[in-house]
Short mmCIF file of C-alpha atoms in Angstrom, two decimals:
data_model
loop_
_atom_site.label_atom_id
_atom_site.label_comp_id
_atom_site.label_asym_id
_atom_site.label_seq_id
_atom_site.Cartn_x
_atom_site.Cartn_y
_atom_site.Cartn_z
CA UNK B 186 0.05 -0.07 -0.02
CA UNK B 187 1.25 3.45 -0.69
CA UNK B 188 2.00 6.51 1.53
CA UNK B 189 -1.48 7.87 0.96
CA UNK B 190 -3.00 5.13 3.06
CA UNK B 191 -3.32 4.36 6.88
CA UNK B 192 -3.73 0.78 8.13
CA UNK B 193 -5.76 0.15 11.26
CA UNK B 194 -5.94 -3.42 12.84
CA UNK B 195 -9.14 -3.95 14.82
CA UNK B 196 -9.28 -5.95 17.92
CA UNK B 197 -10.89 -9.29 18.04
CA UNK B 198 -13.66 -8.31 20.23
CA UNK B 199 -15.00 -5.98 17.59
CA UNK B 200 -16.85 -7.05 14.51
CA UNK B 201 -14.55 -5.42 11.86
CA UNK B 202 -17.45 -4.75 9.38
CA UNK B 203 -19.28 -3.12 12.00
CA UNK B 204 -16.32 -0.66 12.62
CA UNK B 205 -16.03 -0.05 9.11
CA UNK B 206 -19.72 1.01 8.73
CA UNK B 207 -19.20 3.44 11.72
CA UNK B 208 -16.37 5.12 10.08
CA UNK B 209 -18.42 5.36 6.92
CA UNK B 210 -21.49 6.72 8.48
CA UNK B 211 -22.39 10.26 7.44
CA UNK B 212 -22.27 11.81 11.00
CA UNK B 213 -18.73 10.45 11.56
CA UNK B 214 -17.46 11.43 8.02
CA UNK B 215 -18.75 14.82 8.46
CA UNK B 216 -17.04 15.09 11.84
CA UNK B 217 -13.48 14.17 10.60
CA UNK B 218 -14.00 16.03 7.14
CA UNK B 219 -14.57 19.11 9.30
CA UNK B 220 -11.14 18.59 10.73
CA UNK B 221 -9.48 17.69 7.32
CA UNK B 222 -5.96 19.17 6.60
CA UNK B 223 -5.88 21.19 3.40
CA UNK B 224 -3.22 22.81 1.59
CA UNK B 225 -2.94 24.29 -2.10
CA UNK B 226 -2.76 20.98 -3.84
CA UNK B 227 -3.93 18.28 -1.31
CA UNK B 228 -6.40 17.31 1.22
CA UNK B 229 -5.73 14.67 3.90
CA UNK B 230 -6.95 13.02 7.08
CA UNK B 231 -4.47 13.31 9.86
CA UNK B 232 -3.69 9.94 12.01
CA UNK B 233 -4.35 11.94 15.34
CA UNK B 234 -7.78 12.92 14.13
CA UNK B 235 -8.82 9.63 13.09
CA UNK B 236 -7.57 8.15 16.28
CA UNK B 237 -9.80 10.59 18.22
CA UNK B 238 -13.10 9.06 16.98
CA UNK B 239 -15.15 7.87 19.69
CA UNK B 240 -17.01 4.40 18.86
CA UNK B 241 -19.65 3.34 21.54
CA UNK B 242 -18.56 0.32 23.58
CA UNK B 243 -21.41 -2.03 22.48
CA UNK B 244 -21.35 -5.70 22.80
CA UNK B 245 -20.25 -7.92 20.02
CA UNK B 246 -23.82 -9.54 19.92
CA UNK B 247 -25.32 -6.13 19.18
CA UNK B 248 -22.63 -5.42 16.48
CA UNK B 249 -23.19 -8.81 15.01
CA UNK B 250 -27.01 -8.42 14.98
CA UNK B 251 -26.60 -4.86 13.07
CA UNK B 252 -24.38 -6.56 10.42
CA UNK B 253 -27.05 -9.28 9.88
CA UNK B 254 -29.67 -6.54 9.10
CA UNK B 255 -26.98 -5.00 6.69
CA UNK B 256 -26.02 -7.98 4.79
CA UNK B 257 -29.03 -8.09 2.52
CA UNK B 258 -28.70 -4.34 1.74
CA UNK B 259 -25.17 -5.09 0.84
CA UNK B 260 -26.16 -7.67 -1.76
CA UNK B 261 -28.76 -5.15 -3.29
CA UNK B 262 -25.92 -2.50 -3.41
CA UNK B 263 -23.61 -5.08 -5.15
CA UNK B 264 -26.39 -5.91 -7.75
CA UNK B 265 -26.89 -2.36 -8.68
CA UNK B 266 -23.22 -1.89 -8.85
CA UNK B 267 -22.94 -4.61 -11.34
CA UNK B 268 -25.15 -2.74 -13.90
CA UNK B 269 -23.75 0.85 -13.41
CA UNK B 270 -21.50 1.98 -16.10
CA UNK B 271 -18.68 4.71 -15.51
CA UNK B 272 -19.20 7.85 -17.26
CA UNK B 273 -15.79 7.53 -19.10
CA UNK B 274 -17.25 4.32 -20.59
CA UNK B 275 -20.38 5.96 -21.76
CA UNK B 276 -18.35 8.77 -23.50
CA UNK B 277 -15.90 6.42 -25.24
CA UNK B 278 -18.60 4.38 -26.36
CA UNK B 279 -20.56 7.18 -28.08
CA UNK B 280 -17.53 8.63 -29.79
CA UNK B 281 -16.32 5.20 -31.02
CA UNK B 282 -19.62 4.50 -32.67
CA UNK B 283 -20.32 8.08 -34.08
CA UNK B 284 -16.75 8.47 -35.50
CA UNK B 285 -16.58 4.84 -36.60
CA UNK B 286 -13.29 4.15 -34.91
CA UNK B 287 -11.89 0.55 -34.59
CA UNK B 288 -11.27 0.48 -30.83
CA UNK B 289 -10.38 -3.22 -30.73
CA UNK B 290 -7.63 -2.69 -33.19
CA UNK B 291 -6.48 0.28 -31.12
CA UNK B 292 -6.44 -1.70 -27.88
CA UNK B 293 -4.40 -4.46 -29.56
CA UNK B 294 -1.84 -2.05 -30.93
CA UNK B 295 -1.45 -0.40 -27.31
CA UNK B 296 -0.45 -3.91 -26.19
CA UNK B 297 2.64 -3.77 -28.63
CA UNK B 298 5.70 -2.82 -26.43
CA UNK B 299 8.18 -3.71 -29.06
CA UNK B 300 8.14 -2.09 -32.57
CA UNK B 301 10.36 -0.85 -35.39
CA UNK B 302 10.38 2.66 -36.85
CA UNK B 303 12.76 4.44 -39.27
CA UNK B 304 15.13 7.12 -38.09
CA UNK B 305 13.57 9.54 -40.52
CA UNK B 306 10.30 9.35 -38.40
CA UNK B 307 12.05 10.85 -35.59
CA UNK B 308 12.50 14.16 -37.12
CA UNK B 309 9.31 14.14 -39.32
CA UNK B 310 7.54 16.03 -36.40
CA UNK B 311 7.44 19.51 -35.17
CA UNK B 312 9.04 18.95 -31.78
CA UNK B 313 11.58 16.32 -33.19
CA UNK B 314 10.08 13.83 -30.68
CA UNK B 315 11.94 10.48 -30.48
CA UNK B 316 10.23 8.95 -27.44
CA UNK B 317 8.79 5.39 -27.65
CA UNK B 318 5.36 6.51 -26.64
CA UNK B 319 5.21 9.16 -29.34
CA UNK B 320 5.99 6.78 -32.04
CA UNK B 321 4.20 3.68 -30.88
CA UNK B 322 1.84 2.08 -33.51
CA UNK B 323 -1.40 2.93 -31.54
CA UNK B 324 -0.26 6.66 -31.47
CA UNK B 325 0.25 6.62 -35.13
CA UNK B 326 -2.98 4.83 -35.84
CA UNK B 327 -5.21 7.32 -33.84
CA UNK B 328 -3.37 10.26 -35.23
CA UNK B 329 -3.87 8.82 -38.85
CA UNK B 330 -7.41 8.12 -38.23
CA UNK B 331 -8.12 11.71 -36.83
CA UNK B 332 -6.43 13.50 -39.46
CA UNK B 333 -8.36 11.75 -42.11
CA UNK B 334 -11.73 12.52 -40.25
CA UNK B 335 -10.87 16.36 -39.76
CA UNK B 336 -8.42 18.84 -40.88
CA UNK B 337 -9.55 21.11 -37.88
CA UNK B 338 -7.61 21.63 -34.77
CA UNK B 339 -8.38 23.06 -31.31
CA UNK B 340 -6.91 26.36 -32.35
CA UNK B 341 -9.63 26.85 -35.04
CA UNK B 342 -12.34 27.02 -32.23
CA UNK B 343 -10.35 29.19 -29.78
CA UNK B 344 -12.32 32.54 -28.98
CA UNK B 345 -9.02 33.71 -27.35
CA UNK B 346 -5.65 32.43 -26.55
CA UNK B 347 -5.16 29.59 -24.04
CA UNK B 348 -4.38 31.22 -20.74
CA UNK B 349 -2.02 29.72 -18.19
CA UNK B 350 -2.27 29.87 -14.44
CA UNK B 351 -1.82 32.22 -11.63
CA UNK B 352 0.52 31.30 -8.70
CA UNK B 353 -0.53 31.36 -5.28
CA UNK B 354 1.27 31.16 -1.79
CA UNK B 355 -0.23 30.04 1.63
CA UNK B 356 -0.10 33.75 2.71
CA UNK B 357 -2.58 34.64 -0.29
CA UNK B 358 -5.13 32.27 1.49
CA UNK B 359 -8.08 33.97 3.29
CA UNK B 360 -11.16 32.18 4.44
CA UNK B 361 -13.13 35.57 4.13
CA UNK B 362 -12.01 36.01 0.60
CA UNK B 363 -14.71 36.44 -2.23
CA UNK B 364 -12.85 34.19 -4.78
CA UNK B 365 -11.86 30.51 -4.61
CA UNK B 366 -8.65 29.13 -5.94
CA UNK B 367 -9.16 26.27 -8.69
CA UNK B 368 -6.14 23.89 -8.34
CA UNK B 369 -5.49 20.45 -10.00
CA UNK B 370 -7.18 18.83 -6.96
CA UNK B 371 -10.33 20.93 -7.51
CA UNK B 372 -10.94 19.37 -10.92
CA UNK B 373 -9.87 15.72 -10.20
CA UNK B 374 -13.49 14.44 -10.49
CA UNK B 375 -13.84 16.00 -13.92
CA UNK B 376 -15.86 18.94 -12.49
CA UNK B 377 -15.55 21.61 -10.05
CA UNK B 378 -15.28 20.49 -6.44
CA UNK B 379 -16.25 23.49 -4.16
CA UNK B 380 -15.01 21.47 -0.98
CA UNK B 381 -11.46 21.02 -2.22
CA UNK B 382 -11.23 24.80 -3.14
CA UNK B 383 -9.35 27.37 -0.96
CA UNK B 384 -10.69 30.94 -0.64
CA UNK B 385 -8.08 33.58 -1.63
CA UNK B 386 -7.80 37.18 -0.30
CA UNK B 387 -9.60 39.90 -2.15
CA UNK B 388 -6.35 41.70 -2.60
CA UNK B 389 -4.80 38.62 -4.26
CA UNK B 390 -8.03 38.11 -6.58
CA UNK B 391 -8.17 41.76 -7.58
CA UNK B 392 -4.66 41.60 -8.78
CA UNK B 393 -5.20 38.37 -10.62
CA UNK B 394 -8.60 39.08 -12.01
CA UNK B 395 -7.48 38.28 -15.71
CA UNK B 396 -7.04 34.74 -14.42
CA UNK B 397 -10.77 34.38 -13.44
CA UNK B 398 -13.16 31.87 -15.08
CA UNK B 399 -16.71 32.21 -16.38
CA UNK B 400 -19.53 30.04 -17.37
CA UNK B 401 -18.81 27.70 -20.23
CA UNK B 402 -14.92 27.77 -19.94
CA UNK B 403 -13.12 24.69 -20.01
CA UNK B 404 -10.10 23.86 -17.73
CA UNK B 405 -7.45 21.26 -18.46
CA UNK B 406 -4.79 20.12 -15.94
CA UNK B 407 -1.66 20.50 -17.48
CA UNK B 408 0.74 18.88 -15.18
CA UNK B 409 1.36 16.06 -12.72
CA UNK B 410 1.13 12.35 -13.59
CA UNK B 411 -2.12 11.90 -11.56
CA UNK B 412 -4.06 14.74 -13.03
CA UNK B 413 -2.70 15.94 -16.33
CA UNK B 414 -5.64 14.44 -18.47
CA UNK B 415 -8.28 15.81 -16.17
CA UNK B 416 -10.79 18.29 -17.68
CA UNK B 417 -13.64 20.48 -16.21
CA UNK B 418 -16.42 22.37 -17.74
CA UNK B 419 -17.68 25.50 -15.94
CA UNK B 420 -21.47 25.26 -16.15
CA UNK B 421 -22.32 27.90 -13.52
CA UNK B 422 -21.21 31.38 -12.69
CA UNK B 423 -18.68 31.51 -9.84
CA UNK B 424 -15.97 33.81 -8.52
CA UNK B 425 -12.99 31.67 -9.10
CA UNK B 426 -9.29 32.21 -9.96
CA UNK B 427 -7.71 29.35 -11.70
CA UNK B 428 -4.51 27.99 -10.52
CA UNK B 429 -0.86 27.04 -11.33
CA UNK B 430 -0.66 23.89 -13.66
CA UNK B 431 -4.27 24.72 -15.06
CA UNK B 432 -5.08 25.83 -18.49
CA UNK B 433 -8.34 27.90 -19.31
CA UNK B 434 -9.71 27.22 -22.79
CA UNK B 435 -12.42 29.44 -24.19
CA UNK B 436 -14.02 28.13 -27.28
CA UNK B 437 -16.54 29.13 -30.01
CA UNK B 438 -18.31 27.84 -33.03
CA UNK B 439 -19.00 24.49 -31.49
CA UNK B 440 -21.38 23.02 -28.75
CA UNK B 441 -19.30 23.28 -25.66
CA UNK B 442 -20.54 20.42 -23.94
CA UNK B 443 -19.48 18.25 -27.11
CA UNK B 444 -16.08 19.79 -26.72
CA UNK B 445 -15.91 18.95 -23.02
CA UNK B 446 -16.97 15.32 -23.70
CA UNK B 447 -14.42 14.94 -26.78
CA UNK B 448 -11.64 16.47 -24.24
CA UNK B 449 -12.67 13.53 -21.88
CA UNK B 450 -12.83 10.77 -24.46
CA UNK B 451 -10.02 8.26 -24.77
CA UNK B 452 -9.01 9.72 -28.10
CA UNK B 453 -7.98 13.17 -26.80
CA UNK B 454 -6.74 11.68 -23.51
CA UNK B 455 -4.44 9.46 -25.49
CA UNK B 456 -3.19 12.46 -27.46
CA UNK B 457 -2.34 14.07 -24.14
CA UNK B 458 -0.63 10.94 -23.21
CA UNK B 459 1.72 10.68 -26.23
CA UNK B 460 2.41 14.42 -26.45
CA UNK B 461 3.11 15.30 -22.85
CA UNK B 462 6.79 16.02 -22.01
CA UNK B 463 9.12 15.64 -19.12
CA UNK B 464 10.16 18.95 -17.45
CA UNK B 465 11.64 19.38 -13.94
CA UNK B 466 10.98 15.77 -13.11
CA UNK B 467 7.38 15.86 -13.96
CA UNK B 468 5.17 15.50 -17.01
CA UNK B 469 3.76 18.48 -18.62
CA UNK B 470 1.40 19.40 -21.58
CA UNK B 471 1.60 22.97 -23.01
CA UNK B 472 -1.07 25.50 -24.69
CA UNK B 473 1.00 25.34 -27.93
CA UNK B 474 0.41 21.37 -28.05
CA UNK B 475 -3.35 21.69 -27.16
CA UNK B 476 -3.81 24.24 -29.97
CA UNK B 477 -2.54 21.68 -32.51
CA UNK B 478 -4.46 18.83 -31.52
CA UNK B 479 -7.38 17.60 -33.91
CA UNK B 480 -10.84 18.66 -33.15
CA UNK B 481 -13.62 16.65 -35.03
CA UNK B 482 -15.22 18.45 -38.04
CA UNK B 483 -18.94 17.71 -37.41
CA UNK B 484 -21.98 19.89 -37.94
CA UNK B 485 -23.39 21.33 -34.86
CA UNK B 486 -26.52 19.17 -35.14
CA UNK B 487 -24.25 16.01 -35.02
CA UNK B 488 -22.48 17.46 -31.93
CA UNK B 489 -25.74 18.11 -30.17
CA UNK B 490 -26.84 14.52 -30.99
CA UNK B 491 -23.78 13.03 -29.44
CA UNK B 492 -24.34 15.39 -26.49
CA UNK B 493 -27.90 14.22 -25.97
CA UNK B 494 -26.87 10.60 -26.31
CA UNK B 495 -24.22 10.80 -23.62
CA UNK B 496 -26.33 12.85 -21.40
CA UNK B 497 -29.33 10.51 -21.48
CA UNK B 498 -27.04 7.49 -20.48
CA UNK B 499 -25.46 9.65 -17.79
CA UNK B 500 -28.80 10.46 -16.41
CA UNK B 501 -29.79 6.77 -16.33
CA UNK B 502 -26.52 5.93 -14.40
CA UNK B 503 -27.25 8.65 -12.04
CA UNK B 504 -30.61 7.19 -11.38
CA UNK B 505 -28.75 3.89 -10.35
CA UNK B 506 -26.41 5.85 -8.25
CA UNK B 507 -29.36 7.39 -6.29
CA UNK B 508 -30.77 3.89 -5.80
CA UNK B 509 -27.39 2.92 -4.42
CA UNK B 510 -27.35 5.96 -1.95
CA UNK B 511 -30.82 5.22 -0.71
CA UNK B 512 -29.47 1.60 0.11
CA UNK B 513 -26.56 3.14 1.76
CA UNK B 514 -28.75 5.56 3.76
CA UNK B 515 -30.40 2.42 5.23
CA UNK B 516 -27.25 0.97 6.20
CA UNK B 517 -26.44 4.38 8.06
CA UNK B 518 -29.69 4.32 9.78
CA UNK B 519 -29.05 0.66 11.11
CA UNK B 520 -25.64 1.93 12.37
CA UNK B 521 -26.94 4.92 13.95
CA UNK B 522 -29.58 3.05 15.77
CA UNK B 523 -27.09 0.54 17.09
CA UNK B 524 -24.69 3.26 18.58
CA UNK B 525 -27.42 5.69 19.61
#
């Protein structure tokens, strides 16, 4: 297990599953979330806070009885989870079908770890790239496919240049500030996460007002291996300043939700994967590279059709997730009754 985890071993006179559900209970989670450690890029639970959580000393018989009630609910949740489809899978299926892309061939090519290429291929690109990932057969197939599908690039749809970040220091943070700061952590779930964002001082936001965002902006994380491909669409008006290692993309002449879904698709994500570069012991993608990436040449009506298809499937998956949450609420109720 990695440095991002704690391991706690439970004494034998406790039902481990009961303790697990106590820690998952909304009331307990809210309590420890209120004491979460937040910095510019990360949020974390501290061990000393977790160890302070009080669990009522109830008998093992009562614990077991609560778990007996929970087990049928667990089975129901397991059944619902088996039919749920990740949003990423929904997006990829629609783009694969609508663009007539041979994804099975692409997946097989990705498995090729050894291949041959000519020396001339190394300098037959604008960056003189000679990395293995840039020249692998799957990369060539995808780029060739997209070049045949469209002669348009992201730069043809920009309403203004892609703008980079505003740096912040801990001294710029101010809980009473009107603006919040969007870091890579804020968009790690493909949307703005208000809870992960820190407020910055009004003095700082006034100085960086050119780094604000508005409705329908698209944000792309441009650095760090675990977030570099993440994208977020701003669907509401907020007072935000976007952060270091984040790019602001403003588009026109396209359906903006279509652009967001395309940026999330495996096609665009793989383009980022093969084009990203190592810099200062980290991977980065730059506005000059994003500008040159292909963008589907599709009529607005077709773009809107794709958006409707994806949204309809996402709505269906959301309904299943709500059903799962209702079942989890039943578990919370059983646990709360047991420890009350």
